[in-house]
């Protein structure tokens, strides 16, 4: 590699950072390996003492230390990773790509958080000592070392997420940097963290099985502890929506309804049944606290962008009400909850999107969005019901469970597959006229589409400017004579990347308004002339200029299949783990019956 | 342009600290499990051989 031409590329500072990060990595590796070895050979009592203190601490009191300590460590790690993730996305939206994994400060909390999840799993595997197995489902490591299934799954989920880093790097090398959350390897980074909550729930069950029900944990503490876990699960399943939270989705709008419905139905069905009465409301409360807190920290506190949240309270109320009549028939409850979340919940989210989201839902996507939400809701509700039955040790026989899980996955695949199909308006042009330019921003923009039918009833029709230090999403308003205009000044100078975005039905496209020269990419300046006519082109050519041209399609397909295979492996491992622990008999303290739930809520 | 390092690129070494620790720990765990399973198989084979010997001895005595 020769000397860089750009001072910002990779200079001495990067070497310092590499040294620090490598040093930190070495210490972490040594700590995990030596600590685990010393603990298992009786050379240190530090881990045992720490774990024992968690047996006495609220709210995990009574659960074995190999449940309490790793669960706390994982929860802290998850929140750290979540904060880093939203901070990172916000930085990318307002600043653009970064010059390497260490050049962006927000990558550190992500790294620490994901490694923390992995380390928590390893801790849960290493902690249980002696020939006594950590629960009847434990996995044999050696003759005198058994690891809880939940620990193995937690480490696996963390490992899958961390695997995203080298794969992401390889991906950028082959395809160029994809400045979108929905790059396959980016989805690994966030998906592994989100799904690790299932591993924590399995670990909780194993702890109870190991204590054969005599945990001494009051039902109020159990309520609090499980409620937080399910709030975390809702956050984890919601991270895939982040592009919509900020208002810069690079995929069709009909993705958002099924993402919201699947997350709500799955997490809240588990929350209502596994936590107890009002568990779904509790989980949404925890969600709002943590996810809202992260939005406030990243937005007003760190001065970055604010990420909106969906209105999950609607779904929570639906599920709480449904449980009054159907809680005892779990599978039916899951499916009906999914249908209601996909219809009534969809209507509530539709209204909420009008006031809260930068890009509100529109009549254009109303019908397809409903189908999308229904698919997502039923898939999520079914998966949630299976999870609850597994955690209760009451799964139907394997053939039934497997076909239901497969049904859920197929429904998700249909929703995703349909929403991914899009077209680019052919032969469409935009005639753009700029108002007076002051301080690098045009006071207004007037746009006329040719043909005008391109924006008959658009899902979105915006002027979007990003990566110039901030984000502008300006929805155009019709002027009455067939033209559209902006509502606020449009930045057309400096580092800003400004474009017109059109989305109607399956059609999506963009029109270049202003793009800076980018020598690193061999891209030249696209000036914002006082008036111009430019064609509608595929958006990723503007939004993701970093993508390398001429990479064969099959290579992209192979890359995507590898990532998809890894993801299926993680999902099926989690399902296997839930099944393995489920077959060890009913939950000894499946005690949260509705009769005494009110008291537990009061205690919590 | 071959003497130019493009901006949207970086060395593979940069990402090493992000995944090597986890990979090393997993490698050690896998090694421990593999060694255990090998020993388990060997012991089972030895037990089977011992049992076979014992049966042979009994057979000899009976004869």
mmCIF file of C-alpha atoms in Angstrom, chain A residues 212-502:
data_model
loop_
_atom_site.group_PDB
_atom_site.id
_atom_site.type_symbol
_atom_site.label_atom_id
_atom_site.label_comp_id
_atom_site.label_asym_id
_atom_site.label_seq_id
_atom_site.Cartn_x
_atom_site.Cartn_y
_atom_site.Cartn_z
ATOM 1 C CA UNK A 212 -36.175 -27.401 40.869
ATOM 2 C CA UNK A 213 -38.430 -24.472 41.512
ATOM 3 C CA UNK A 214 -37.113 -23.609 44.970
ATOM 4 C CA UNK A 215 -35.453 -20.400 43.821
ATOM 5 C CA UNK A 216 -36.832 -18.291 46.618
ATOM 6 C CA UNK A 217 -37.281 -15.534 44.031
ATOM 7 C CA UNK A 218 -40.526 -13.741 44.760
ATOM 8 C CA UNK A 219 -42.976 -13.566 41.934
ATOM 9 C CA UNK A 220 -42.650 -9.773 41.979
ATOM 10 C CA UNK A 221 -38.930 -9.936 41.261
ATOM 11 C CA UNK A 222 -39.504 -12.555 38.623
ATOM 12 C CA UNK A 223 -42.047 -10.224 37.038
ATOM 13 C CA UNK A 224 -39.603 -7.320 37.002
ATOM 14 C CA UNK A 225 -36.724 -9.403 35.708
ATOM 15 C CA UNK A 226 -38.674 -11.102 32.936
ATOM 16 C CA UNK A 227 -40.458 -7.886 32.015
ATOM 17 C CA UNK A 228 -37.126 -6.149 31.473
ATOM 18 C CA UNK A 229 -35.920 -9.078 29.398
ATOM 19 C CA UNK A 230 -38.992 -8.907 27.151
ATOM 20 C CA UNK A 231 -38.687 -5.126 26.857
ATOM 21 C CA UNK A 232 -35.149 -5.846 25.680
ATOM 22 C CA UNK A 233 -36.482 -8.433 23.228
ATOM 23 C CA UNK A 234 -38.849 -5.819 21.766
ATOM 24 C CA UNK A 235 -35.912 -3.411 21.384
ATOM 25 C CA UNK A 236 -33.828 -6.160 19.790
ATOM 26 C CA UNK A 237 -36.511 -7.031 17.250
ATOM 27 C CA UNK A 238 -37.090 -3.334 16.476
ATOM 28 C CA UNK A 239 -33.526 -2.400 15.503
ATOM 29 C CA UNK A 240 -34.155 -3.488 11.919
ATOM 30 C CA UNK A 241 -36.486 -0.467 11.533
ATOM 31 C CA UNK A 242 -33.754 2.093 12.191
ATOM 32 C CA UNK A 243 -33.660 3.561 8.655
ATOM 33 C CA UNK A 244 -37.352 4.415 8.999
ATOM 34 C CA UNK A 245 -36.817 5.807 12.509
ATOM 35 C CA UNK A 246 -34.500 8.427 11.014
ATOM 36 C CA UNK A 247 -36.477 9.013 7.809
ATOM 37 C CA UNK A 248 -33.954 7.728 5.278
ATOM 38 C CA UNK A 249 -35.214 4.257 4.305
ATOM 39 C CA UNK A 250 -33.500 2.961 1.189
ATOM 40 C CA UNK A 251 -36.079 0.221 0.711
ATOM 41 C CA UNK A 252 -39.787 0.300 -0.024
ATOM 42 C CA UNK A 253 -42.125 1.706 2.613
ATOM 43 C CA UNK A 254 -44.077 -1.573 2.928
ATOM 44 C CA UNK A 255 -41.139 -3.058 4.838
ATOM 45 C CA UNK A 256 -41.938 -0.935 7.845
ATOM 46 C CA UNK A 257 -45.439 -2.338 8.621
ATOM 47 C CA UNK A 258 -44.291 -5.968 8.791
ATOM 48 C CA UNK A 259 -41.159 -5.064 10.736
ATOM 49 C CA UNK A 260 -43.248 -3.303 13.373
ATOM 50 C CA UNK A 261 -45.989 -5.954 13.437
ATOM 51 C CA UNK A 262 -43.573 -8.905 13.673
ATOM 52 C CA UNK A 263 -41.547 -7.300 16.465
ATOM 53 C CA UNK A 264 -44.652 -6.294 18.422
ATOM 54 C CA UNK A 265 -46.516 -9.585 18.028
ATOM 55 C CA UNK A 266 -43.529 -11.791 18.845
ATOM 56 C CA UNK A 267 -42.096 -9.900 21.820
ATOM 57 C CA UNK A 268 -45.433 -8.839 23.326
ATOM 58 C CA UNK A 269 -47.055 -12.297 23.071
ATOM 59 C CA UNK A 270 -44.094 -13.700 25.012
ATOM 60 C CA UNK A 271 -44.185 -10.741 27.400
ATOM 61 C CA UNK A 272 -47.893 -11.126 28.194
ATOM 62 C CA UNK A 273 -47.769 -14.884 28.777
ATOM 63 C CA UNK A 274 -44.293 -15.411 30.217
ATOM 64 C CA UNK A 275 -44.123 -12.295 32.393
ATOM 65 C CA UNK A 276 -47.755 -12.238 33.475
ATOM 66 C CA UNK A 277 -50.732 -9.907 33.360
ATOM 67 C CA UNK A 278 -49.826 -6.438 32.045
ATOM 68 C CA UNK A 279 -46.485 -7.947 30.961
ATOM 69 C CA UNK A 280 -46.921 -6.587 27.427
ATOM 70 C CA UNK A 281 -47.519 -3.077 28.798
ATOM 71 C CA UNK A 282 -44.534 -3.438 31.129
ATOM 72 C CA UNK A 283 -42.302 -4.511 28.220
ATOM 73 C CA UNK A 284 -43.396 -1.515 26.136
ATOM 74 C CA UNK A 285 -42.724 0.748 29.121
ATOM 75 C CA UNK A 286 -39.198 -0.644 29.392
ATOM 76 C CA UNK A 287 -38.820 -0.293 25.624
ATOM 77 C CA UNK A 288 -39.818 3.381 25.746
ATOM 78 C CA UNK A 289 -37.490 4.016 28.673
ATOM 79 C CA UNK A 290 -34.391 2.439 27.100
ATOM 80 C CA UNK A 291 -34.952 3.041 23.401
ATOM 81 C CA UNK A 292 -36.373 6.502 24.085
ATOM 82 C CA UNK A 293 -33.431 7.161 26.416
ATOM 83 C CA UNK A 294 -30.993 6.179 23.679
ATOM 84 C CA UNK A 295 -32.783 8.496 21.236
ATOM 85 C CA UNK A 296 -32.475 11.366 23.723
ATOM 86 C CA UNK A 297 -28.798 10.636 24.454
ATOM 87 C CA UNK A 298 -27.901 10.414 20.753
ATOM 88 C CA UNK A 299 -30.179 13.286 19.728
ATOM 89 C CA UNK A 300 -30.293 16.240 22.113
ATOM 90 C CA UNK A 301 -27.388 15.128 24.359
ATOM 91 C CA UNK A 302 -24.757 14.132 21.788
ATOM 92 C CA UNK A 303 -26.114 16.601 19.245
ATOM 93 C CA UNK A 304 -26.815 13.987 16.605
ATOM 94 C CA UNK A 305 -30.105 12.971 14.993
ATOM 95 C CA UNK A 306 -33.266 11.919 16.805
ATOM 96 C CA UNK A 307 -34.684 8.471 16.050
ATOM 97 C CA UNK A 308 -38.459 8.163 16.308
ATOM 98 C CA UNK A 309 -40.073 5.111 17.906
ATOM 99 C CA UNK A 310 -43.175 3.210 16.773
ATOM 100 C CA UNK A 311 -46.271 3.411 18.967
ATOM 101 C CA UNK A 312 -46.124 -0.042 20.551
ATOM 102 C CA UNK A 313 -48.603 0.864 23.295
ATOM 103 C CA UNK A 314 -51.411 0.174 20.815
ATOM 104 C CA UNK A 315 -50.248 -3.394 20.226
ATOM 105 C CA UNK A 316 -49.654 -3.909 23.955
ATOM 106 C CA UNK A 317 -53.252 -2.930 24.777
ATOM 107 C CA UNK A 318 -54.565 -5.224 22.021
ATOM 108 C CA UNK A 319 -52.585 -8.173 23.377
ATOM 109 C CA UNK A 320 -53.530 -7.496 27.004
ATOM 110 C CA UNK A 321 -57.225 -7.387 26.047
ATOM 111 C CA UNK A 322 -56.985 -10.512 23.914
ATOM 112 C CA UNK A 323 -55.323 -12.398 26.784
ATOM 113 C CA UNK A 324 -58.430 -11.882 28.897
ATOM 114 C CA UNK A 325 -60.310 -14.269 26.616
ATOM 115 C CA UNK A 326 -57.654 -16.446 24.976
ATOM 116 C CA UNK A 327 -54.557 -16.689 27.220
ATOM 117 C CA UNK A 328 -54.993 -20.399 27.929
ATOM 118 C CA UNK A 329 -54.864 -21.489 24.285
ATOM 119 C CA UNK A 330 -51.384 -20.315 23.530
ATOM 120 C CA UNK A 331 -51.038 -21.119 19.814
ATOM 121 C CA UNK A 332 -54.460 -19.668 18.997
ATOM 122 C CA UNK A 333 -53.559 -16.656 21.132
ATOM 123 C CA UNK A 334 -50.376 -16.131 19.126
ATOM 124 C CA UNK A 335 -52.100 -16.320 15.751
ATOM 125 C CA UNK A 336 -55.089 -14.131 16.724
ATOM 126 C CA UNK A 337 -52.745 -11.638 18.390
ATOM 127 C CA UNK A 338 -50.785 -11.540 15.135
ATOM 128 C CA UNK A 339 -53.932 -10.891 13.095
ATOM 129 C CA UNK A 340 -55.055 -8.109 15.443
ATOM 130 C CA UNK A 341 -51.598 -6.530 15.520
ATOM 131 C CA UNK A 342 -51.549 -6.683 11.708
ATOM 132 C CA UNK A 343 -54.941 -4.948 11.389
ATOM 133 C CA UNK A 344 -55.929 -2.871 14.424
ATOM 134 C CA UNK A 345 -52.299 -2.336 15.370
ATOM 135 C CA UNK A 346 -51.550 -1.337 11.782
ATOM 136 C CA UNK A 347 -54.328 1.259 11.892
ATOM 137 C CA UNK A 348 -52.904 2.716 15.108
ATOM 138 C CA UNK A 349 -49.378 2.810 13.645
ATOM 139 C CA UNK A 350 -50.794 4.440 10.499
ATOM 140 C CA UNK A 351 -52.207 7.266 12.584
ATOM 141 C CA UNK A 352 -49.013 7.485 14.672
ATOM 142 C CA UNK A 353 -46.855 7.705 11.546
ATOM 143 C CA UNK A 354 -48.713 10.886 10.538
ATOM 144 C CA UNK A 355 -47.529 12.714 13.643
ATOM 145 C CA UNK A 356 -44.282 10.993 14.583
ATOM 146 C CA UNK A 357 -42.361 9.670 11.586
ATOM 147 C CA UNK A 358 -40.402 11.857 9.160
ATOM 148 C CA UNK A 359 -42.029 9.858 6.356
ATOM 149 C CA UNK A 360 -45.689 9.162 7.215
ATOM 150 C CA UNK A 361 -47.571 6.233 5.701
ATOM 151 C CA UNK A 362 -49.831 7.215 2.800
ATOM 152 C CA UNK A 363 -52.932 5.892 0.992
ATOM 153 C CA UNK A 364 -50.570 4.703 -1.764
ATOM 154 C CA UNK A 365 -49.197 1.916 0.436
ATOM 155 C CA UNK A 366 -52.304 1.409 2.586
ATOM 156 C CA UNK A 367 -53.508 -1.895 1.108
ATOM 157 C CA UNK A 368 -50.134 -3.520 0.514
ATOM 158 C CA UNK A 369 -48.991 -2.283 3.917
ATOM 159 C CA UNK A 370 -51.959 -4.013 5.531
ATOM 160 C CA UNK A 371 -51.071 -7.337 3.907
ATOM 161 C CA UNK A 372 -47.463 -6.805 4.891
ATOM 162 C CA UNK A 373 -48.422 -6.089 8.517
ATOM 163 C CA UNK A 374 -50.709 -9.141 8.587
ATOM 164 C CA UNK A 375 -47.921 -11.429 7.374
ATOM 165 C CA UNK A 376 -45.487 -9.968 9.888
ATOM 166 C CA UNK A 377 -48.001 -10.044 12.742
ATOM 167 C CA UNK A 378 -49.013 -13.685 12.268
ATOM 168 C CA UNK A 379 -45.386 -14.777 11.769
ATOM 169 C CA UNK A 380 -44.346 -12.916 14.919
ATOM 170 C CA UNK A 381 -47.327 -14.090 16.978
ATOM 171 C CA UNK A 382 -46.697 -17.696 16.013
ATOM 172 C CA UNK A 383 -42.983 -17.479 16.829
ATOM 173 C CA UNK A 384 -43.833 -15.797 20.143
ATOM 174 C CA UNK A 385 -46.366 -18.492 21.071
ATOM 175 C CA UNK A 386 -43.846 -21.246 20.304
ATOM 176 C CA UNK A 387 -41.226 -19.463 22.405
ATOM 177 C CA UNK A 388 -43.594 -19.222 25.372
ATOM 178 C CA UNK A 389 -44.556 -22.883 25.110
ATOM 179 C CA UNK A 390 -40.876 -23.771 24.984
ATOM 180 C CA UNK A 391 -40.089 -21.658 28.044
ATOM 181 C CA UNK A 392 -42.960 -23.361 29.871
ATOM 182 C CA UNK A 393 -41.797 -26.811 28.802
ATOM 183 C CA UNK A 394 -45.082 -27.409 27.012
ATOM 184 C CA UNK A 395 -44.091 -27.489 23.343
ATOM 185 C CA UNK A 396 -46.254 -29.586 21.025
ATOM 186 C CA UNK A 397 -44.526 -32.656 19.589
ATOM 187 C CA UNK A 398 -41.441 -31.918 17.456
ATOM 188 C CA UNK A 399 -43.136 -32.411 14.071
ATOM 189 C CA UNK A 400 -45.840 -29.863 14.957
ATOM 190 C CA UNK A 401 -43.422 -27.367 16.518
ATOM 191 C CA UNK A 402 -41.106 -27.573 13.543
ATOM 192 C CA UNK A 403 -43.809 -27.062 10.949
ATOM 193 C CA UNK A 404 -45.203 -24.096 12.902
ATOM 194 C CA UNK A 405 -41.742 -22.522 13.117
ATOM 195 C CA UNK A 406 -41.259 -23.165 9.393
ATOM 196 C CA UNK A 407 -44.645 -21.514 8.703
ATOM 197 C CA UNK A 408 -43.562 -18.461 10.656
ATOM 198 C CA UNK A 409 -40.262 -18.223 8.774
ATOM 199 C CA UNK A 410 -41.988 -18.677 5.396
ATOM 200 C CA UNK A 411 -44.470 -15.878 6.201
ATOM 201 C CA UNK A 412 -41.561 -13.569 7.040
ATOM 202 C CA UNK A 413 -39.802 -14.592 3.841
ATOM 203 C CA UNK A 414 -42.924 -13.766 1.778
ATOM 204 C CA UNK A 415 -43.263 -10.344 3.396
ATOM 205 C CA UNK A 416 -39.561 -9.548 2.950
ATOM 206 C CA UNK A 417 -39.401 -10.958 -0.579
ATOM 207 C CA UNK A 418 -42.437 -9.014 -1.752
ATOM 208 C CA UNK A 419 -41.254 -5.758 -0.244
ATOM 209 C CA UNK A 420 -37.803 -6.120 -1.797
ATOM 210 C CA UNK A 421 -39.219 -6.147 -5.343
ATOM 211 C CA UNK A 422 -39.116 -2.652 -6.798
ATOM 212 C CA UNK A 423 -38.910 -0.951 -10.159
ATOM 213 C CA UNK A 424 -37.295 2.264 -11.355
ATOM 214 C CA UNK A 425 -39.539 4.702 -13.242
ATOM 215 C CA UNK A 426 -38.498 4.421 -16.895
ATOM 216 C CA UNK A 427 -38.040 7.532 -18.970
ATOM 217 C CA UNK A 428 -39.113 9.855 -16.157
ATOM 218 C CA UNK A 429 -37.477 13.246 -15.719
ATOM 219 C CA UNK A 430 -37.593 16.019 -13.177
ATOM 220 C CA UNK A 431 -37.523 19.692 -14.170
ATOM 221 C CA UNK A 432 -36.048 21.500 -11.178
ATOM 222 C CA UNK A 433 -35.906 25.250 -10.624
ATOM 223 C CA UNK A 434 -33.904 26.697 -7.755
ATOM 224 C CA UNK A 435 -34.851 29.784 -5.826
ATOM 225 C CA UNK A 436 -32.102 32.250 -4.830
ATOM 226 C CA UNK A 437 -29.087 30.565 -3.189
ATOM 227 C CA UNK A 438 -27.885 32.077 0.084
ATOM 228 C CA UNK A 439 -25.180 30.623 2.375
ATOM 229 C CA UNK A 440 -24.951 27.512 0.242
ATOM 230 C CA UNK A 441 -28.654 26.733 0.473
ATOM 231 C CA UNK A 442 -31.369 27.314 -2.098
ATOM 232 C CA UNK A 443 -34.300 29.125 -0.516
ATOM 233 C CA UNK A 444 -36.736 26.899 -2.335
ATOM 234 C CA UNK A 445 -36.981 24.329 -5.072
ATOM 235 C CA UNK A 446 -39.771 23.893 -7.601
ATOM 236 C CA UNK A 447 -40.112 20.482 -9.208
ATOM 237 C CA UNK A 448 -42.166 19.354 -12.181
ATOM 238 C CA UNK A 449 -42.175 15.668 -13.034
ATOM 239 C CA UNK A 450 -42.397 14.440 -16.610
ATOM 240 C CA UNK A 451 -44.596 12.439 -16.899
ATOM 241 C CA UNK A 452 -46.675 13.952 -14.106
ATOM 242 C CA UNK A 453 -48.158 10.527 -13.334
ATOM 243 C CA UNK A 454 -44.834 9.608 -11.668
ATOM 244 C CA UNK A 455 -46.127 11.327 -8.557
ATOM 245 C CA UNK A 456 -49.877 10.736 -8.869
ATOM 246 C CA UNK A 457 -50.240 9.697 -5.249
ATOM 247 C CA UNK A 458 -46.707 9.211 -3.999
ATOM 248 C CA UNK A 459 -45.701 7.210 -0.928
ATOM 249 C CA UNK A 460 -42.924 9.702 -0.570
ATOM 250 C CA UNK A 461 -41.804 12.639 -2.674
ATOM 251 C CA UNK A 462 -39.051 14.456 -0.846
ATOM 252 C CA UNK A 463 -35.943 16.495 -1.204
ATOM 253 C CA UNK A 464 -33.478 14.721 1.041
ATOM 254 C CA UNK A 465 -30.053 16.089 1.917
ATOM 255 C CA UNK A 466 -27.588 14.228 4.097
ATOM 256 C CA UNK A 467 -23.929 13.732 4.969
ATOM 257 C CA UNK A 468 -23.342 17.494 5.079
ATOM 258 C CA UNK A 469 -23.254 17.503 8.883
ATOM 259 C CA UNK A 470 -26.991 17.044 9.352
ATOM 260 C CA UNK A 471 -30.075 15.565 7.729
ATOM 261 C CA UNK A 472 -32.877 17.312 5.818
ATOM 262 C CA UNK A 473 -36.006 15.417 4.831
ATOM 263 C CA UNK A 474 -38.411 17.852 3.207
ATOM 264 C CA UNK A 475 -41.720 16.494 1.911
ATOM 265 C CA UNK A 476 -42.756 18.395 -1.203
ATOM 266 C CA UNK A 477 -46.166 20.042 -1.370
ATOM 267 C CA UNK A 478 -48.179 20.436 -4.589
ATOM 268 C CA UNK A 479 -48.524 24.002 -5.823
ATOM 269 C CA UNK A 480 -51.762 23.305 -7.674
ATOM 270 C CA UNK A 481 -50.466 23.753 -11.215
ATOM 271 C CA UNK A 482 -48.881 20.304 -11.396
ATOM 272 C CA UNK A 483 -45.638 21.436 -9.802
ATOM 273 C CA UNK A 484 -44.313 20.705 -6.324
ATOM 274 C CA UNK A 485 -42.225 22.854 -4.022
ATOM 275 C CA UNK A 486 -40.056 22.540 -0.940
ATOM 276 C CA UNK A 487 -41.019 23.972 2.436
ATOM 277 C CA UNK A 488 -37.583 24.924 3.768
ATOM 278 C CA UNK A 489 -34.155 25.944 2.386
ATOM 279 C CA UNK A 490 -32.270 23.152 0.610
ATOM 280 C CA UNK A 491 -28.502 22.792 1.132
ATOM 281 C CA UNK A 492 -26.709 22.646 -2.224
ATOM 282 C CA UNK A 493 -23.025 23.125 -1.357
ATOM 283 C CA UNK A 494 -20.092 21.693 0.564
ATOM 284 C CA UNK A 495 -20.253 18.038 1.551
ATOM 285 C CA UNK A 496 -24.024 17.797 1.294
ATOM 286 C CA UNK A 497 -25.549 15.143 -0.905
ATOM 287 C CA UNK A 498 -28.925 16.418 -2.035
ATOM 288 C CA UNK A 499 -31.422 14.501 -4.102
ATOM 289 C CA UNK A 500 -35.053 14.239 -5.023
ATOM 290 C CA UNK A 501 -36.622 10.987 -3.862
ATOM 291 C CA UNK A 502 -39.705 9.478 -5.548
#
